[in-house]
Amino acid sequence: MWYGFAGKLLRVNLTSGEFKVEELDKNELRKYMGCVGYAARLLYQEMPGGIDPLAPEAKVVLATGAVTGTLCPSGGSYEVCYKSPLTGTWNQARSGGAFGPKLKYAGFDFVVIEGKAEEPVYVYIHDGEVEIKPAKHLWGLNVEETTDALIRELDDPEISVAAIGQAGENGVLYAALINDRGRAAGRGGIGAVFGSKNLKAVVVNGRGGIKVARPKEFAEAVEKAEQWLKNYPFGSIPSLGTVGLVSLNNSLGILPTKNFQTAHFEKADQISGELLNRKYQIKRRACYGCSFACGRYTSVGSGKFATPPMEGPEYETVDMLGPICGVADLEAIIRGNYLCNVYGLDTISTGMSIAFAMECYEKGLLTDRDTEGMPLRWGDGEVMVKLVEKIAHREGIGALLAQGVKRMAEQLGPAAEEAAIHVKGLELPAHEPRSESKVLAVQYAVSPRGGCHMHPNWASTWDFGQLDCGMKEFGIPWPPTGMQDESPQKGVVYRYVALQGEISEILGACIFYSWGTEGSCITPQLYAEIVSALTGWDVTAAELMTAAERSWNLKRCFNAREGFTRKDDKLPGRFAQAIPDGPSAGARVENLDAMLDAYYEAMGWDRQTGLPAPEKLRELGLEFAIN
Amino acid sequence: MSKVLVVDPSLCTGCHRCEMWCSLTKYGEINPSRSNVYVIRREPAVDVPVVCMQCGLCIDVCPTGALKRDGATDAVVVDENICTGCGTCVKVCPYGVLRVDEETEVAAKCDLCSGSPACVNHCPHGALRYEDAGKAAARRREIWAMAHGVRIR
Ligand code: SF4
Ligand code: SF4
Ligand code: SF4
């Protein structure tokens, strides 16, 4: 009998058109807890190093965790784990909506996708049954059209569809997988991986429930979380959506602008959360099971950027299609967000690629000859929207942009390198490592999937947010030393921030709600209470921490096998230069190496190579990852 | 006057937590398809909780007399020992909020949790309320009328 989990893994081989259902081993699952932790073990053991992420041998794991689809207030997530074609590293892309919960209700915790179908197909998983169905008629359709067609075809409005659009079919290296029309497993190019496998969509639905080991105790633990979250420090986010951060971040000088040339946008009031709510919001929207409801539906009624109702745009998207490109037109941003969702594009890499092109155009590295006469000037919303279309179809200059910033810079030569804002090939998101937080600078440098602020956590919680997230009792240095401090302590702090965040990743929880202090967020201790009552396993916070550490180390080992070491843990050159103007003028990153030394040491990793030491792996029971 | 359950779809975010709490309370499991409150979440931007109105139409058609009105809450409740799972009640419910449970094989419907509805207690956005009947009636009129009004943007 399984509690909390469905207890089954589905293996779909697209080459042979066969599938297999495997029972999960309880002890093995508990060692990693589930979701990303267990997926890391699967991919490490089943996918040897050096495989082309777009080759049939590449595998993809759709993963849910213990709290996915339950009453845990943040439990709407699933993650897609794979080797990224954009970066060549481990990647995991999280998404909310209904897909994760419905996959579990359909009877599976994990789906492993292997091989390549000869012709386009989709996988339909419902109530323990699996069908691989032809999708030739869907190829070429966008995500919205695909979703609608599948709802009609399967005659079930309750299905959850995770599909790729034209961007994934065309192999855009940062194409996303979009579920429930407007929720993206965005980063790293999973859409291109689906496209390479001729896999248009995975569709799920189920009427099975999740059994609870100790229902009364579980209800009490969830009620406690509901009470605590009344004091959640970011509780104001839902009222404006994450876009509310635009005004705040701009006033603090931490709003990345013009391809990170500065961190301050004069026209921020023209793209604010307040304006979005007043003029374009239709309603607030939650992911399945989430009590936070940070999402929202927006539309533009008329004009050249007229847009049908669509979820978003979120803060990241507004900055990426807005200030990062110098664009101050909210209608263009909403339109751009819509197009990214229907074509299946990561809005962050899309915006950064456009901004990079704009900077290259400004510097004469790209000319009208390259752009078929279209000037790529900062702030031109129409050009931004046109480029999104061109990227999705790899048309004209879009084919260059579709490869992401790192490859573009390689093609455009050394003069372009300076403007290439990425780590390990992943374009940076909308947070300024120079001024927002130096722990964030460490995170950007070392994150398994490249320049990422979310997996496993938003590193700025500690020094920008002044939050311990329940980690004081585990030894997180306290009190915070200020955003600009670059002492080695920042590296030590990141160990705790990363492991605390990794707990959400291995449980299948959304990262929101794990930021706060005891009594105002879901701390590791509270997660342990919820998970214990749910699964019947008497899990402690310390056990969750160890499982998180396993997962974190395994991902590092996955990357090591692909050739990534300390030499790749670096920041774009621009961050060594001071921010030129605005409230945080003068801020820069000077001491990354010292912070990294301290981080590796705290993790028990070799300082020279930055890789987990054999003793560490042995201690964690990961002998198989020693090489 | 006793209280009744009333919904305001404009406040609903489509989180389905009410369904999960319902199934947890009734069956000790989390399973929206075993819930007696139904959230219709559709694209684009439709989130509507649908609940039993306790109208009693189902009482009249039940051939075994398994459905009765609870004296304390006025809820229509199922006597599981009498119900045969024939499904006559499912056919007549105008709101589609009564089902024959697949596991217990008897009718399942909202019984207002004996006066402390779990869905209401846990709706994070106040979209479900358990209110004084008079006030709730006024709210129902309002919501019903506005749903049929022409929207001016
Ligand atoms: S709990 Fe409330 S907000 Fe969530 S779906 Fe139910 S009625 Fe809507
Ligand atoms: S289940 Fe349907 S018919 Fe019976 S009381 Fe409720 S709304 Fe009326
Ligand atoms: S299913 Fe049960 S409650 Fe419904 S009509 Fe039949 S006997 Fe009556």
Coordinates of C-alpha atoms in Angstrom, one line a residue, chain A residues 371-577:
Chain A
T371 CA 18.2 41.7 -40.1
E372 CA 16.7 42.1 -43.5
G373 CA 16.5 45.8 -43.0
M374 CA 14.8 45.7 -39.6
P375 CA 16.6 48.0 -37.1
L376 CA 17.0 46.3 -33.7
R377 CA 16.7 49.4 -31.6
W378 CA 16.3 49.4 -27.8
G379 CA 12.7 50.0 -26.8
D380 CA 11.0 49.0 -30.0
G381 CA 8.1 46.9 -28.8
E382 CA 7.0 46.0 -32.4
V383 CA 10.5 44.7 -33.2
M384 CA 10.5 42.7 -30.0
V385 CA 7.2 41.0 -30.9
K386 CA 8.3 40.4 -34.5
L387 CA 11.5 38.8 -33.2
V388 CA 9.5 36.4 -31.0
E389 CA 7.7 35.2 -34.2
K390 CA 10.9 34.9 -36.1
I391 CA 12.6 32.9 -33.3
A392 CA 9.7 30.4 -33.1
H393 CA 9.8 29.8 -36.8
R394 CA 13.7 30.1 -37.1
E395 CA 13.1 32.5 -39.8
G396 CA 15.7 35.1 -41.0
I397 CA 17.5 36.6 -38.1
G398 CA 15.3 34.4 -35.8
A399 CA 17.5 31.3 -36.7
L400 CA 20.5 33.0 -35.1
L401 CA 18.6 34.1 -32.1
A402 CA 17.0 30.6 -31.7
Q403 CA 20.4 29.3 -30.6
G404 CA 20.7 31.4 -27.4
V405 CA 23.1 34.0 -26.4
K406 CA 26.2 31.8 -25.9
R407 CA 26.2 30.4 -29.4
M408 CA 25.3 33.7 -30.9
A409 CA 28.3 35.3 -29.3
E410 CA 30.5 32.5 -30.6
Q411 CA 29.3 33.3 -34.1
L412 CA 29.6 37.1 -33.8
G413 CA 33.1 37.0 -32.4
P414 CA 35.0 38.3 -29.3
A415 CA 33.6 41.8 -29.4
A416 CA 30.1 40.3 -28.8
E417 CA 31.3 38.1 -25.8
E418 CA 31.2 41.1 -23.5
A419 CA 27.5 41.4 -24.1
A420 CA 26.7 37.7 -23.7
I421 CA 25.0 37.4 -20.3
H422 CA 24.8 33.8 -19.5
V423 CA 26.3 31.1 -17.3
K424 CA 27.1 27.8 -18.8
G425 CA 24.9 28.9 -21.7
L426 CA 21.8 29.6 -19.7
E427 CA 20.7 33.3 -20.1
L428 CA 20.3 35.0 -16.7
P429 CA 16.9 35.8 -15.2
A430 CA 15.7 39.1 -14.0
H431 CA 17.7 39.5 -10.8
E432 CA 20.9 41.6 -10.5
P433 CA 23.7 39.7 -8.8
R434 CA 25.8 42.9 -8.3
S435 CA 23.3 44.7 -6.2
E436 CA 20.4 42.4 -5.2
S437 CA 22.5 39.8 -3.4
K438 CA 26.0 38.3 -3.4
V439 CA 24.6 34.9 -2.4
L440 CA 22.8 35.2 -5.7
A441 CA 26.1 35.8 -7.5
V442 CA 27.3 32.5 -6.0
Q443 CA 24.1 30.8 -7.1
Y444 CA 24.3 32.0 -10.7
A445 CA 27.9 30.7 -10.9
V446 CA 27.3 27.2 -9.5
S447 CA 23.7 26.3 -10.3
P448 CA 23.5 22.9 -12.0
R449 CA 21.5 24.2 -15.0
G450 CA 23.5 27.4 -15.4
G451 CA 22.5 31.0 -14.7
C452 CA 19.4 30.3 -12.6
H453 CA 17.9 32.0 -9.6
M454 CA 15.2 29.5 -8.8
H455 CA 16.6 26.0 -8.7
P456 CA 16.7 25.2 -6.0
N457 CA 15.9 28.5 -4.4
W458 CA 15.9 32.2 -4.7
A459 CA 19.3 32.8 -3.1
S460 CA 18.5 36.4 -2.1
T461 CA 16.2 35.2 0.6
W462 CA 19.0 35.4 3.2
D463 CA 20.7 38.8 2.5
F464 CA 18.0 40.6 0.5
G465 CA 15.0 39.1 2.3
Q466 CA 16.6 38.8 5.7
L467 CA 15.0 35.4 6.1
D468 CA 16.3 32.2 7.6
C469 CA 13.6 29.9 6.1
G470 CA 13.9 27.6 9.1
M471 CA 17.6 27.1 8.6
K472 CA 18.8 28.7 11.8
E473 CA 18.7 25.5 13.7
F474 CA 20.7 23.8 10.9
G475 CA 23.4 26.5 11.3
I476 CA 22.8 29.1 8.6
P477 CA 25.0 32.0 9.5
W478 CA 22.9 34.7 11.3
P479 CA 22.3 37.6 11.1
P480 CA 22.6 38.4 7.4
T481 CA 25.6 40.6 6.6
G482 CA 24.1 42.8 4.0
M483 CA 23.6 42.5 0.3
Q484 CA 26.9 43.9 -0.8
D485 CA 29.2 42.0 1.6
E486 CA 31.5 39.6 -0.3
S487 CA 33.1 37.7 2.6
P488 CA 33.5 34.0 2.3
Q489 CA 30.6 33.7 4.6
K490 CA 28.4 34.2 1.5
G491 CA 29.6 30.9 0.1
V492 CA 28.8 29.1 3.3
V493 CA 25.3 30.7 3.4
Y494 CA 24.7 29.4 -0.1
R495 CA 25.2 25.8 1.1
Y496 CA 22.2 26.3 3.4
V497 CA 20.1 28.2 1.0
A498 CA 20.6 25.5 -1.7
L499 CA 19.8 22.6 0.6
Q500 CA 16.7 24.2 2.0
G501 CA 15.5 25.0 -1.5
E502 CA 16.3 21.5 -2.7
I503 CA 13.8 20.2 -0.2
S504 CA 11.0 21.8 -2.2
E505 CA 12.5 20.2 -5.4
I506 CA 12.5 16.7 -4.0
L507 CA 9.0 17.0 -2.6
G508 CA 7.4 18.4 -5.7
A509 CA 6.5 21.7 -4.0
C510 CA 6.5 25.2 -5.5
I511 CA 9.3 27.4 -4.2
F512 CA 7.0 30.2 -3.0
Y513 CA 6.0 29.5 0.6
S514 CA 9.4 28.2 1.5
W515 CA 10.6 31.7 2.1
G516 CA 10.1 33.1 5.5
T517 CA 10.8 32.2 9.1
E518 CA 9.3 29.8 11.5
G519 CA 5.6 30.7 11.8
S520 CA 5.5 32.4 8.4
C521 CA 6.5 29.9 5.8
I522 CA 6.7 26.1 5.2
T523 CA 10.0 25.4 6.9
P524 CA 11.9 22.1 6.5
Q525 CA 10.5 21.2 9.9
L526 CA 6.9 21.8 8.8
Y527 CA 7.4 20.0 5.5
A528 CA 8.7 17.0 7.6
E529 CA 5.4 17.1 9.6
I530 CA 3.3 17.2 6.5
V531 CA 5.2 14.5 4.6
S532 CA 5.3 12.2 7.7
A533 CA 1.5 12.3 8.2
L534 CA 1.0 11.9 4.4
T535 CA 3.4 9.0 3.7
G536 CA 3.4 7.4 7.1
W537 CA 7.2 7.5 7.0
D538 CA 8.4 9.3 10.1
V539 CA 10.5 11.8 8.2
T540 CA 12.5 14.4 10.1
A541 CA 13.7 17.7 8.8
A542 CA 17.3 16.3 9.1
E543 CA 16.3 13.4 6.8
L544 CA 14.9 15.8 4.3
M545 CA 18.1 17.8 4.4
T546 CA 20.2 14.6 3.8
A547 CA 18.0 13.6 0.8
A548 CA 18.3 17.2 -0.5
E549 CA 22.1 17.0 -0.2
R550 CA 22.0 13.7 -2.1
S551 CA 20.1 15.2 -4.9
W552 CA 22.2 18.3 -5.0
N553 CA 25.4 16.3 -5.1
L554 CA 24.1 13.9 -7.8
K555 CA 23.3 16.8 -10.1
R556 CA 26.8 18.0 -9.6
C557 CA 28.1 14.6 -10.5
F558 CA 25.9 14.5 -13.6
N559 CA 27.4 17.7 -14.8
A560 CA 31.0 16.5 -13.9
R561 CA 30.5 13.6 -16.2
E562 CA 29.6 16.1 -19.0
G563 CA 32.9 17.8 -18.3
F564 CA 31.8 20.7 -16.1
T565 CA 34.1 21.7 -13.2
R566 CA 35.0 24.7 -11.2
K567 CA 36.3 26.4 -14.3
D568 CA 32.7 26.7 -15.6
D569 CA 31.4 28.3 -12.3
K570 CA 31.9 31.9 -13.4
L571 CA 29.9 35.0 -14.1
P572 CA 29.6 37.1 -17.2
G573 CA 32.4 39.6 -17.4
R574 CA 29.9 42.5 -17.1
F575 CA 29.4 41.8 -13.4
A576 CA 32.9 42.7 -12.5
Q577 CA 32.1 46.2 -13.8

